[in-house]
């Protein structure tokens, strides 16, 4: 061991106020800290005037419509005496805030997907995004944009020497002079997530591969730091030479001369970590709390605060510890062994102290025999168990006693338990007579008590199917595939029910209003035209004769007149009629003539209904029109070509209080997922994924809307080209949240996504 002079960091204070994960940190000297959160807010904290050990909240910045990530501080000037703050968000926007009044002074729109990084380049702001671009903003205007990587960009940094560095999901970093690439840095084995300047040496990178690297501008790796057991999200350096990193493994690690000298454990994922000028460290945690850590004796938290944090940490670890996929605190105690078993070989796991211990019922001696302690692996994180470099749903550690080493039993829910038992017994050189006991143990502790044997599974050694009483043993052996409940989505959904009488009544009412208004009377329909609308409705009602009915060209022209000339507040019944018209084969064939030329009826409609003060009724009916277009293959090219424009136009619908609009928008995303998977359009799939994730993360989202967005996510990951992007978006946390839902179908599709994540 190296003898390194180092004073240990201890808790200084906690910054409590956010309602969800704290995602980002920005510091100004030692006096001010800004934190961003999944709760869509930014909070600014300032040194408490009465207690210099603590920070007090000074401002809450509200404006983003999805979670907020990267932050950057702009120094004060005469116009902004307290400086400004730059923020990037999942909502694709970059905001610049006035810290005097908390108002947005610049709203920078241009990215198509999540903004992952912001950095200052003299007077300019440079932002990075999952849309694979870097964008330069000057005085509130976009002045430069370039595609910097072929995969999502996760971070951007300006070096003291003036160059920019970008880190990407393609595992590389790039050095830029303006928009010219000077060098590509290769070496990481997974996504590059965080960047930081290392004074006088170069820069640091943090990666999903669990490592931190120090690079010279020449491309040489000066140092590699390995110690985290999961994704490293962030890294920062201090003038003293210390480095701090934050990770999914719940630790902020402090490094000196390439050696980890301290690990600060947290009750959740550490998203970000930053040094203050004085050497103190600020960490951002998924429990919604930012914490400040110090080595200065006079600034350490009092014992009561430290005890409270230690208690919170212990409770968190206990609540997370699992045995065979079950929470430890939900296991029965030893008194459960006072009841006799019901069959020979029956297994039971009970809690003994802070451990789960497995017992098997011995029918002959009428007693429970101890098998050994069962755990799921480091930190009890059953959802991310690894064995032999492979990820499993469960890795049971079984202590069989008698001085024998712990045996690891890996298992996936998609595996055949008989197959898994045979492999494990033979590998561990244990008697095959224990087979049924191991199978029952697996089924009970993986939550698969109602397992139905699938004859397609085969014995790994004989090639035959595993024997099950009452089952013939000569079925052909085939490789088992994971079974999904709701994905991938096949076919598209439509809104094919209409209240035709209500549509006619409303159009007639609006037409009479226009006719009575001298200013708008020329926009009203004549009696003949009103009659023709009635005839169109009659055709649309008779769905059984769609194959034999048709419309006249004047019918389409009539609808165009209404959509183009009528005031926005009166459009929605005509738009609803178009929704049904596109489901009629002949109606659709006439309508498509008006979207293929320069005068695109549908794009004009979208622009009109999404302008300022957009009406929910117009948004709802227009989105439903777009949903129904997917039913007709003639519109597929148009839908693919304009996907970005369409999704951008309706991007705020996910947070609408109107549940019908939420559902229509999520259905649009689901249909787009189906189409763009078929077209193998990765860029389009990524944009749909980003939008669907917003709904999945929206706590107030309607159940059906959330379900359809999750099906879209799962389908895109399973059959699309964006699985890695989804994992970079922390889709694991979304799947986990879904599996904890009270709604059965949300739980099921969450399990589907979880299974996709674990497939190689």
XYZ file of C-alpha atoms in Angstrom:
760
model
C 0.000 0.000 0.000
C 1.223 3.498 -0.781
C 1.582 5.848 2.161
C -0.285 8.962 1.076
C -0.683 12.031 3.264
C -4.384 12.781 3.246
C -6.981 14.232 5.612
C -10.337 12.443 5.412
C -13.430 14.290 4.312
C -16.411 14.414 6.661
C -19.950 15.715 6.281
C -20.212 19.493 6.552
C -23.890 20.120 5.772
C -26.829 18.993 3.650
C -28.747 21.073 1.083
C -32.354 19.895 1.259
C -35.177 21.248 -0.876
C -35.361 19.339 -4.161
C -38.240 16.880 -4.628
C -36.286 14.435 -6.800
C -32.747 13.456 -7.848
C -30.163 16.225 -7.726
C -28.527 15.899 -11.151
C -26.009 18.726 -11.527
C -23.826 21.113 -9.517
C -22.232 24.448 -10.317
C -20.122 26.426 -7.832
C -18.959 30.041 -7.693
C -15.923 30.412 -5.434
C -16.940 29.181 -1.970
C -19.988 31.391 -1.442
C -22.576 30.076 -3.910
C -23.742 26.648 -5.092
C -26.346 25.943 -7.783
C -28.046 22.535 -8.046
C -30.234 21.133 -10.807
C -32.770 18.363 -10.391
C -35.066 15.843 -11.950
C -37.858 17.895 -10.306
C -37.348 20.457 -13.159
C -36.001 23.175 -10.872
C -32.658 24.830 -10.183
C -31.885 25.957 -6.655
C -29.243 28.505 -5.719
C -27.680 28.236 -2.258
C -25.581 30.897 -0.511
C -23.424 30.861 2.604
C -25.574 31.365 5.666
C -24.742 34.753 7.192
C -25.390 33.415 10.715
C -23.663 30.052 10.345
C -20.744 29.948 7.905
C -20.748 26.128 8.015
C -24.101 25.962 6.257
C -25.712 27.137 3.040
C -29.212 28.581 2.811
C -31.516 28.551 -0.240
C -31.559 31.945 -1.934
C -33.470 31.292 -5.180
C -35.560 28.713 -6.996
C -35.441 28.951 -10.811
C -38.565 27.669 -12.559
C -39.024 27.321 -16.312
C -37.785 23.984 -17.625
C -40.462 21.415 -18.470
C -38.324 18.324 -17.866
C -35.386 17.386 -15.692
C -32.463 19.801 -15.559
C -28.872 18.626 -15.907
C -25.738 20.639 -16.781
C -25.080 24.080 -15.294
C -22.512 26.837 -15.892
C -21.948 30.136 -14.064
C -21.402 33.409 -15.954
C -19.410 35.973 -13.974
C -21.116 39.211 -12.815
C -20.963 42.439 -14.838
C -22.620 45.849 -14.629
C -25.858 44.623 -16.188
C -25.986 41.433 -14.104
C -24.321 42.241 -10.745
C -24.971 38.749 -9.344
C -23.998 37.001 -12.560
C -26.030 34.615 -14.683
C -26.555 30.869 -14.765
C -26.760 28.632 -17.847
C -28.804 25.416 -17.688
C -29.496 22.537 -20.073
C -32.443 20.177 -19.872
C -34.122 17.045 -21.103
C -36.692 19.438 -22.643
C -34.023 20.213 -25.336
C -33.624 23.867 -24.294
C -30.770 25.942 -22.897
C -31.796 28.789 -20.576
C -29.773 31.744 -19.305
C -31.001 33.078 -15.943
C -30.642 36.485 -14.294
C -29.615 35.683 -10.712
C -30.910 38.995 -9.372
C -34.575 38.223 -10.064
C -34.499 34.577 -11.161
C -35.910 35.359 -14.617
C -34.959 33.757 -17.933
C -33.086 36.316 -20.023
C -32.273 34.009 -22.955
C -34.062 30.904 -24.195
C -31.823 29.038 -26.621
C -33.806 26.661 -28.828
C -32.264 24.479 -31.487
C -31.356 21.081 -30.094
C -33.697 18.241 -31.046
C -32.956 16.080 -28.032
C -31.711 16.285 -24.447
C -29.036 18.873 -23.700
C -26.218 17.045 -21.906
C -23.543 19.698 -21.449
C -22.965 23.461 -21.367
C -19.662 25.297 -21.207
C -18.519 28.910 -21.616
C -16.129 29.858 -24.415
C -15.267 33.502 -23.693
C -18.595 35.281 -24.318
C -20.151 32.317 -26.123
C -22.114 29.371 -24.748
C -21.411 25.944 -26.246
C -23.914 23.142 -25.661
C -23.850 19.404 -26.359
C -26.781 17.089 -26.958
C -27.944 13.566 -27.529
C -28.796 14.804 -31.060
C -25.027 14.393 -31.760
C -24.390 18.102 -32.272
C -22.408 20.852 -30.610
C -23.994 24.299 -30.869
C -22.434 27.714 -30.283
C -24.662 30.545 -29.019
C -23.725 34.225 -29.006
C -25.899 36.986 -27.537
C -28.877 34.631 -27.480
C -28.508 33.533 -31.111
C -27.305 30.284 -32.660
C -24.165 31.109 -34.639
C -22.692 27.667 -35.268
C -23.786 24.021 -35.168
C -21.966 20.876 -36.210
C -22.337 17.121 -35.922
C -19.426 16.273 -33.655
C -19.948 12.511 -33.183
C -21.947 9.717 -34.771
C -23.510 8.891 -31.389
C -25.024 10.993 -28.565
C -22.678 13.565 -27.055
C -22.711 13.367 -23.256
C -20.396 16.222 -22.225
C -18.512 19.262 -23.495
C -15.680 21.204 -21.863
C -13.599 24.274 -22.703
C -9.920 23.942 -21.875
C -7.838 26.877 -20.521
C -5.883 26.788 -23.796
C -9.080 27.563 -25.731
C -9.895 24.195 -27.310
C -13.146 22.298 -26.723
C -13.373 18.652 -25.699
C -16.462 16.495 -26.311
C -17.237 13.057 -24.877
C -19.649 10.652 -26.541
C -21.546 7.386 -26.312
C -19.294 6.194 -29.150
C -16.629 5.763 -26.383
C -14.363 8.478 -27.810
C -13.405 12.044 -26.954
C -12.623 14.720 -29.526
C -10.505 17.863 -29.329
C -11.868 20.861 -31.269
C -10.517 24.193 -32.474
C -13.713 25.948 -33.467
C -15.636 23.294 -35.382
C -12.463 21.607 -36.652
C -11.556 18.294 -35.063
C -7.888 18.243 -34.053
C -7.678 14.805 -32.457
C -9.780 11.795 -31.425
C -9.008 10.134 -28.079
C -9.792 6.413 -27.935
C -9.396 4.154 -24.931
C -12.590 3.965 -22.925
C -14.658 0.809 -23.396
C -18.033 2.515 -22.963
C -19.803 5.887 -23.009
C -17.772 8.933 -21.955
C -20.035 10.702 -19.478
C -18.098 13.421 -17.629
C -15.210 15.829 -18.318
C -13.077 18.147 -16.189
C -9.936 20.257 -16.477
C -6.858 18.898 -14.661
C -4.776 22.025 -13.969
C -1.410 22.138 -15.771
C -1.721 18.562 -17.063
C -4.689 18.133 -19.422
C -8.204 16.927 -18.786
C -10.110 14.101 -17.086
C -12.837 11.838 -18.447
C -15.357 9.670 -16.573
C -16.918 6.669 -18.282
C -19.639 4.063 -18.079
C -16.792 1.521 -18.144
C -16.171 2.384 -14.477
C -12.872 4.218 -14.998
C -11.506 7.764 -14.906
C -8.697 8.747 -17.266
C -6.277 11.670 -17.281
C -5.340 12.727 -20.819
C -2.621 14.959 -22.188
C -3.632 17.086 -25.176
C -1.278 14.943 -27.244
C -3.654 12.012 -26.741
C -1.463 10.200 -24.226
C -3.177 8.593 -21.224
C -1.256 9.893 -18.225
C -3.251 8.042 -15.604
C -6.137 5.589 -15.327
C -8.106 5.341 -12.091
C -10.160 2.199 -11.512
C -12.158 1.507 -8.375
C -15.808 2.210 -9.002
C -18.027 -0.845 -9.450
C -20.507 0.807 -11.827
C -21.005 3.750 -14.201
C -18.948 6.855 -13.383
C -21.109 9.885 -14.123
C -18.881 12.794 -13.158
C -15.358 13.897 -12.351
C -13.729 17.101 -11.071
C -10.249 18.247 -10.052
C -8.863 20.719 -7.506
C -5.789 22.922 -7.700
C -4.263 20.755 -4.935
C -4.197 17.772 -7.298
C -7.106 15.922 -5.711
C -9.746 14.388 -7.979
C -13.330 13.473 -7.080
C -15.677 11.199 -9.043
C -19.376 10.337 -8.662
C -20.885 6.982 -9.599
C -23.943 4.794 -9.907
C -22.308 2.620 -7.215
C -23.421 5.235 -4.597
C -19.935 6.484 -3.830
C -18.032 9.682 -4.430
C -14.389 8.615 -4.577
C -11.465 10.925 -3.846
C -8.222 10.247 -5.682
C -4.656 11.389 -5.040
C -1.787 10.523 -7.357
C -4.014 7.966 -9.091
C -4.939 6.159 -5.871
C -8.393 6.175 -4.262
C -7.804 7.601 -0.789
C -11.437 7.809 0.370
C -14.936 6.707 -0.636
C -17.916 8.761 0.518
C -20.930 6.453 0.624
C -24.366 7.912 -0.207
C -27.967 6.694 0.110
C -28.342 6.638 -3.667
C -26.564 7.223 -6.971
C -24.049 10.098 -7.019
C -24.834 12.044 -10.193
C -22.304 14.845 -9.808
C -19.412 15.970 -7.608
C -17.601 19.321 -7.602
C -14.835 20.998 -5.591
C -15.246 24.395 -3.967
C -12.210 26.663 -4.195
C -11.333 25.906 -0.557
C -11.155 22.173 -1.322
C -14.530 21.195 0.117
C -16.611 18.853 -2.066
C -20.264 19.121 -3.101
C -22.110 15.943 -4.162
C -25.464 15.502 -5.902
C -27.441 12.394 -4.944
C -30.493 10.587 -6.266
C -32.145 10.897 -2.834
C -32.833 14.560 -3.667
C -30.117 15.943 -1.360
C -26.882 17.767 -2.160
C -24.170 17.429 0.472
C -21.024 19.402 1.281
C -17.981 17.548 2.651
C -14.925 19.076 4.318
C -11.560 18.280 5.910
C -11.567 21.436 8.064
C -12.181 20.643 11.728
C -14.160 23.771 12.494
C -16.574 23.142 9.612
C -17.564 19.519 10.255
C -21.235 18.821 10.993
C -22.223 18.306 14.618
C -22.602 14.779 15.932
C -26.386 14.836 15.731
C -26.274 15.615 11.989
C -23.640 12.930 11.395
C -25.682 10.354 13.344
C -28.797 11.282 11.340
C -26.919 10.781 8.072
C -25.452 7.460 9.238
C -28.951 6.318 10.224
C -30.343 7.327 6.832
C -27.541 5.440 5.116
C -28.155 2.302 7.178
C -31.891 2.390 6.533
C -31.325 2.836 2.824
C -28.919 -0.094 2.631
C -31.295 -2.301 4.600
C -34.239 -1.369 2.367
C -32.166 -2.108 -0.732
C -30.659 -5.375 0.443
C -32.303 -8.276 -1.308
C -32.166 -12.008 -1.001
C -33.135 -13.867 -4.130
C -34.865 -10.762 -5.449
C -36.864 -10.248 -2.227
C -36.312 -7.338 0.128
C -34.545 -8.452 3.290
C -36.931 -6.579 5.552
C -39.856 -8.462 3.989
C -38.466 -11.927 4.797
C -40.030 -13.927 7.670
C -38.072 -14.389 10.897
C -36.777 -17.609 12.434
C -40.220 -18.324 13.888
C -41.270 -19.332 10.367
C -39.222 -22.513 10.884
C -41.544 -23.663 13.681
C -44.061 -24.680 11.021
C -43.291 -28.031 9.344
C -42.693 -28.239 5.598
C -45.255 -29.684 3.206
C -42.937 -31.716 0.976
C -39.450 -33.153 1.000
C -36.990 -30.649 -0.455
C -39.218 -27.608 0.133
C -37.046 -24.520 0.637
C -37.574 -21.456 2.773
C -35.509 -18.286 3.194
C -35.692 -16.515 6.561
C -34.066 -13.440 8.005
C -31.289 -13.938 10.525
C -29.966 -10.551 11.633
C -28.946 -8.669 8.482
C -28.744 -11.802 6.340
C -31.066 -14.161 4.527
C -30.515 -17.840 5.239
C -31.911 -20.730 3.192
C -33.330 -23.906 4.749
C -34.605 -27.131 3.134
C -37.275 -29.402 4.624
C -36.073 -32.904 5.493
C -39.230 -35.016 5.414
C -37.539 -38.119 6.832
C -36.247 -36.400 9.972
C -39.096 -33.839 10.068
C -36.786 -30.866 10.372
C -35.471 -27.838 8.495
C -31.844 -28.337 7.407
C -29.743 -25.226 6.896
C -28.398 -24.789 3.349
C -26.532 -21.542 3.921
C -26.561 -17.775 3.620
C -28.048 -16.312 0.445
C -27.177 -12.866 -0.871
C -27.418 -11.188 -4.247
C -23.976 -9.646 -4.547
C -22.303 -6.330 -3.725
C -24.601 -3.783 -2.062
C -27.541 -6.118 -2.529
C -28.178 -4.714 -5.978
C -30.046 -7.644 -7.453
C -30.996 -5.723 -10.538
C -27.373 -5.453 -11.701
C -25.813 -8.751 -10.662
C -22.804 -9.945 -12.638
C -21.036 -13.274 -12.700
C -18.115 -14.177 -14.908
C -18.501 -10.879 -16.741
C -22.135 -11.655 -17.639
C -25.169 -9.795 -16.274
C -27.943 -11.819 -14.607
C -31.273 -11.085 -12.953
C -29.976 -12.906 -9.857
C -26.649 -14.152 -8.582
C -27.308 -16.169 -5.433
C -24.258 -16.537 -3.175
C -24.733 -19.819 -1.304
C -22.609 -20.706 1.693
C -22.841 -24.494 2.102
C -20.754 -24.450 5.278
C -18.101 -26.930 6.448
C -15.333 -24.508 5.508
C -16.307 -24.662 1.825
C -16.034 -21.464 -0.231
C -19.184 -19.546 -1.174
C -20.796 -20.931 -4.339
C -22.339 -18.516 -6.849
C -25.573 -19.533 -8.594
C -26.386 -17.206 -11.536
C -29.937 -17.155 -12.907
C -32.136 -15.184 -15.315
C -35.922 -15.157 -15.171
C -35.924 -16.195 -18.826
C -33.888 -19.346 -18.032
C -35.310 -22.813 -17.502
C -34.762 -23.492 -13.768
C -34.129 -27.216 -14.454
C -31.477 -26.268 -16.993
C -29.898 -23.799 -14.560
C -29.953 -26.335 -11.720
C -28.271 -29.052 -13.830
C -25.530 -26.723 -15.011
C -24.849 -25.439 -11.515
C -24.770 -28.859 -9.818
C -22.387 -30.283 -12.406
C -20.176 -27.213 -12.360
C -19.951 -27.303 -8.561
C -19.483 -31.111 -8.527
C -22.561 -31.586 -6.344
C -24.944 -34.609 -6.507
C -27.614 -34.407 -9.235
C -29.995 -35.854 -6.638
C -30.290 -32.269 -5.320
C -31.760 -31.158 -8.639
C -35.394 -30.808 -7.543
C -34.388 -28.982 -4.355
C -32.308 -26.475 -6.338
C -35.145 -25.948 -8.819
C -37.617 -25.245 -6.021
C -35.086 -22.943 -4.374
C -34.682 -20.983 -7.618
C -38.418 -20.746 -8.240
C -39.229 -19.565 -4.734
C -36.445 -17.005 -4.503
C -36.799 -15.594 -8.006
C -40.506 -14.968 -7.521
C -41.480 -17.643 -10.087
C -43.566 -19.918 -7.913
C -46.119 -20.286 -10.715
C -43.519 -21.307 -13.285
C -44.915 -23.338 -16.196
C -42.428 -25.670 -17.792
C -41.584 -24.803 -21.396
C -40.763 -27.973 -23.369
C -38.488 -26.025 -25.691
C -35.778 -25.969 -23.007
C -33.142 -28.674 -23.329
C -30.714 -30.500 -21.116
C -27.317 -28.822 -21.672
C -25.429 -32.110 -21.510
C -27.637 -34.671 -23.285
C -29.404 -32.316 -25.706
C -32.720 -33.701 -24.514
C -35.443 -31.834 -22.688
C -35.377 -31.792 -18.907
C -37.551 -34.518 -17.478
C -40.755 -33.409 -15.790
C -43.188 -36.031 -14.444
C -45.988 -36.592 -16.929
C -44.044 -35.004 -19.763
C -42.635 -36.985 -22.696
C -38.872 -36.658 -23.050
C -38.378 -36.824 -26.814
C -39.425 -33.336 -27.902
C -36.955 -31.577 -30.169
C -34.443 -29.399 -28.385
C -34.514 -25.698 -29.303
C -32.920 -22.586 -27.874
C -35.176 -20.675 -25.522
C -35.903 -17.025 -26.226
C -36.986 -14.436 -23.674
C -40.745 -14.044 -23.474
C -42.096 -10.500 -23.415
C -45.587 -9.542 -22.379
C -46.132 -6.292 -24.312
C -43.220 -5.762 -26.692
C -42.445 -5.415 -29.511
C -45.544 -3.548 -30.676
C -46.942 -4.922 -33.913
C -49.157 -2.765 -36.094
C -50.396 0.737 -35.335
C -53.216 2.172 -33.242
C -55.926 4.500 -34.523
C -58.734 6.635 -33.132
C -61.633 5.313 -35.177
C -64.671 6.308 -33.125
C -66.389 9.607 -33.928
C -69.475 11.416 -32.697
C -70.617 12.392 -36.159
C -73.813 14.057 -35.004
C -71.810 16.235 -32.642
C -69.352 17.149 -35.410
C -72.173 18.196 -37.747
C -73.972 20.123 -35.020
C -70.825 22.055 -34.056
C -69.869 22.863 -37.652
C -73.380 24.126 -38.342
C -73.330 26.255 -35.177
C -69.961 27.796 -36.062
C -71.045 28.348 -39.663
C -74.144 30.240 -38.528
C -71.964 32.422 -36.283
C -69.687 33.286 -39.218
C -72.633 33.981 -41.509
C -74.078 36.432 -38.967
C -70.778 38.284 -38.627
C -70.294 40.883 -41.395
C -66.503 40.619 -41.059
C -66.420 36.824 -41.504
C -69.529 36.092 -43.555
C -67.440 35.410 -46.683
C -65.734 32.541 -44.831
C -68.982 30.729 -44.083
C -70.291 27.741 -46.052
C -73.266 27.965 -48.361
C -76.333 25.798 -47.811
C -75.165 23.504 -50.607
C -71.734 23.149 -48.954
C -73.283 22.389 -45.561
C -75.399 19.744 -47.243
C -72.273 18.281 -48.824
C -70.607 17.994 -45.393
C -73.654 16.000 -44.301
C -73.223 13.704 -47.297
C -69.552 13.136 -46.384
C -70.542 12.179 -42.853
C -73.072 9.686 -44.226
C -70.334 7.996 -46.280
C -67.954 7.890 -43.314
C -70.600 6.377 -41.043
C -71.120 3.436 -43.396
C -67.833 1.642 -42.703
C -69.053 -1.656 -44.162
C -69.077 -0.126 -47.655
C -65.752 1.753 -47.558
C -64.534 -0.464 -50.379
C -67.285 0.772 -52.691
C -67.821 4.429 -51.707
C -65.908 7.508 -52.823
C -65.673 11.264 -52.432
C -65.574 14.099 -54.939
C -62.577 16.436 -55.289
C -64.862 19.260 -54.133
C -65.289 17.465 -50.794
C -61.588 17.833 -50.038
C -61.605 21.420 -51.267
C -64.500 22.119 -48.936
C -62.595 20.805 -45.924
C -59.530 22.787 -47.001
C -61.613 25.948 -47.072
C -62.733 25.419 -43.498
C -59.259 24.565 -42.172
C -57.611 27.497 -43.918
C -60.249 30.198 -43.504
C -62.094 29.554 -40.260
C -60.747 31.101 -37.032
C -58.684 28.714 -34.866
C -61.398 28.503 -32.206
C -63.790 27.041 -34.788
C -61.497 24.567 -36.552
C -61.645 21.476 -34.380
C -64.859 19.845 -35.692
C -63.533 20.033 -39.277
C -60.174 18.647 -38.136
C -62.026 15.794 -36.443
C -63.740 15.075 -39.750
C -60.326 14.854 -41.436
C -59.304 12.337 -38.756
C -62.016 9.978 -39.991
C -61.531 10.874 -43.649
C -57.962 9.503 -43.639
C -59.283 6.095 -42.559
C -61.405 5.883 -45.719
C -59.285 4.458 -48.594
C -60.563 6.863 -51.234
C -60.646 9.812 -48.855
C -57.001 9.215 -47.973
C -56.000 8.936 -51.639
C -57.559 12.344 -52.363
C -56.103 13.960 -49.262
C -52.530 12.877 -49.973
C -52.553 14.972 -53.152
C -52.690 18.020 -50.881
C -49.617 17.105 -48.821
C -47.153 16.163 -51.554
C -46.728 19.569 -53.184
C -45.555 22.977 -52.008
C -48.931 23.711 -50.417
C -48.916 21.051 -47.713
C -52.336 20.991 -46.053
C -51.168 19.060 -43.005
C -48.033 21.099 -42.310
C -50.112 24.279 -42.594
C -52.622 22.780 -40.167
C -49.884 21.859 -37.683
C -48.426 25.359 -37.836
C -51.825 26.959 -37.339
C -52.888 24.884 -34.328
C -49.536 25.078 -32.505
C -49.102 28.845 -32.679
C -49.206 30.943 -29.503
C -52.297 30.375 -27.338
C -52.854 26.956 -28.925
C -56.252 25.504 -28.020
C -56.358 22.016 -26.465
C -59.246 21.002 -28.748
C -57.196 21.846 -31.850
C -54.107 20.077 -30.529
C -56.148 16.980 -29.666
C -57.904 16.653 -33.010
C -54.736 17.391 -35.015
C -52.632 14.836 -33.135
C -55.400 12.284 -33.689
C -55.322 13.054 -37.426
C -51.595 12.324 -37.455
C -52.104 9.098 -35.497
C -54.638 7.863 -38.047
C -52.336 8.650 -40.979
C -50.182 5.657 -39.966
C -53.015 3.336 -40.995
C -52.461 4.188 -44.670
C -49.091 3.217 -46.155
C -49.323 6.085 -48.627
C -48.576 8.520 -45.802
C -45.578 6.640 -44.364
C -42.984 8.485 -46.419
C -44.516 11.850 -45.455
C -44.631 10.867 -41.778
C -41.008 9.739 -41.782
C -39.803 12.766 -43.696
C -41.473 15.231 -41.311
C -41.073 13.308 -38.040
C -38.759 15.872 -36.463
C -40.992 18.808 -37.333
C -44.093 16.990 -36.071
C -42.610 15.816 -32.786
C -41.102 19.238 -32.070
C -44.442 20.935 -32.734
C -46.315 18.796 -30.199
C -43.477 18.235 -27.708
C -45.283 19.981 -24.838
C -48.326 17.716 -25.047
C -46.751 15.175 -22.674
C -47.331 17.492 -19.697
C -50.828 18.657 -20.692
C -53.458 18.393 -17.942
C -55.813 17.092 -20.666
C -55.617 13.290 -20.393
C -57.100 12.784 -23.857
C -54.334 14.916 -25.349
C -51.707 13.012 -23.358
C -53.080 9.729 -24.694
C -53.204 10.990 -28.289
C -49.582 12.184 -28.079
C -48.316 8.926 -26.554
C -50.173 7.022 -29.292
C -48.443 9.199 -31.900
C -45.086 8.245 -30.371
C -45.996 4.555 -30.291
C -47.021 4.579 -33.960
C -43.821 6.431 -34.849
C -41.815 3.795 -32.983
C -43.427 1.049 -35.087
C -42.848 2.922 -38.366
C -39.271 4.026 -37.704
C -38.253 0.564 -36.515
C -39.532 -0.766 -39.848
C -37.651 1.982 -41.734
C -34.484 1.448 -39.619
C -34.302 5.206 -39.067
C -31.949 5.559 -36.084
C -32.108 9.350 -35.862
C -35.899 9.250 -35.871
C -35.980 6.402 -33.360
C -33.748 8.395 -31.004
C -36.078 11.401 -31.117
C -39.138 9.225 -30.433
C -37.269 7.532 -27.595
C -36.413 10.888 -26.027
C -40.041 12.035 -26.203
C -41.374 8.745 -24.828
C -38.950 8.898 -21.905
C -40.360 12.294 -20.976
C -43.823 10.764 -20.594
C -42.457 7.761 -18.710
C -40.801 10.103 -16.222
C -43.849 12.351 -15.856
C -45.384 11.547 -12.458
C -48.728 13.102 -13.387
C -48.983 11.192 -16.686
C -52.179 9.224 -17.280
C -51.761 5.452 -16.829
C -52.648 4.614 -20.446
C -50.353 7.338 -21.765
C -47.477 6.095 -19.640
C -48.151 2.511 -20.714
C -48.025 3.367 -24.420
C -44.834 5.373 -23.972
C -43.220 2.441 -22.150
C -44.269 0.047 -24.916
C -42.676 2.438 -27.417
C -39.455 2.528 -25.368
C -39.332 -1.258 -25.029
C -40.047 -1.829 -28.715
C -37.386 0.661 -29.806
C -34.838 -1.012 -27.537
C -35.745 -4.551 -28.586
C -36.066 -4.165 -32.354
C -34.778 -0.667 -33.052
C -31.282 0.787 -33.123
C -31.324 2.804 -29.902
C -30.855 0.345 -27.044
C -27.506 1.867 -26.063
C -28.934 5.379 -26.227
C -31.793 4.283 -23.950
C -29.343 2.856 -21.433
C -27.403 6.126 -21.544
C -30.721 7.867 -20.756
C -30.857 5.835 -17.479
C -33.777 3.761 -18.764
C -32.965 1.278 -15.993
C -34.358 3.688 -13.410
C -37.522 4.110 -15.485
C -37.957 0.339 -15.726
C -37.408 0.022 -12.001
C -39.971 2.714 -11.262
C -42.477 1.018 -13.584
C -42.014 -2.301 -11.806
C -42.956 -0.601 -8.540
C -46.235 0.741 -9.975
C -49.643 -0.281 -8.622
C -50.886 -0.775 -12.193
C -50.356 -4.345 -13.421
C -49.728 -3.468 -17.069
C -47.165 -0.818 -16.110
C -45.368 -3.405 -13.973
C -45.415 -5.906 -16.845
C -44.002 -3.580 -19.475
C -41.424 -2.373 -16.935
C -40.337 -5.996 -16.542
C -40.175 -6.308 -20.344
C -37.827 -3.318 -20.573
C -35.750 -4.661 -17.691
C -35.363 -7.955 -19.547
C -34.287 -6.184 -22.760
C -31.610 -4.274 -20.812
C -30.169 -7.556 -19.584
C -30.033 -9.250 -22.961
C -26.539 -9.189 -24.535
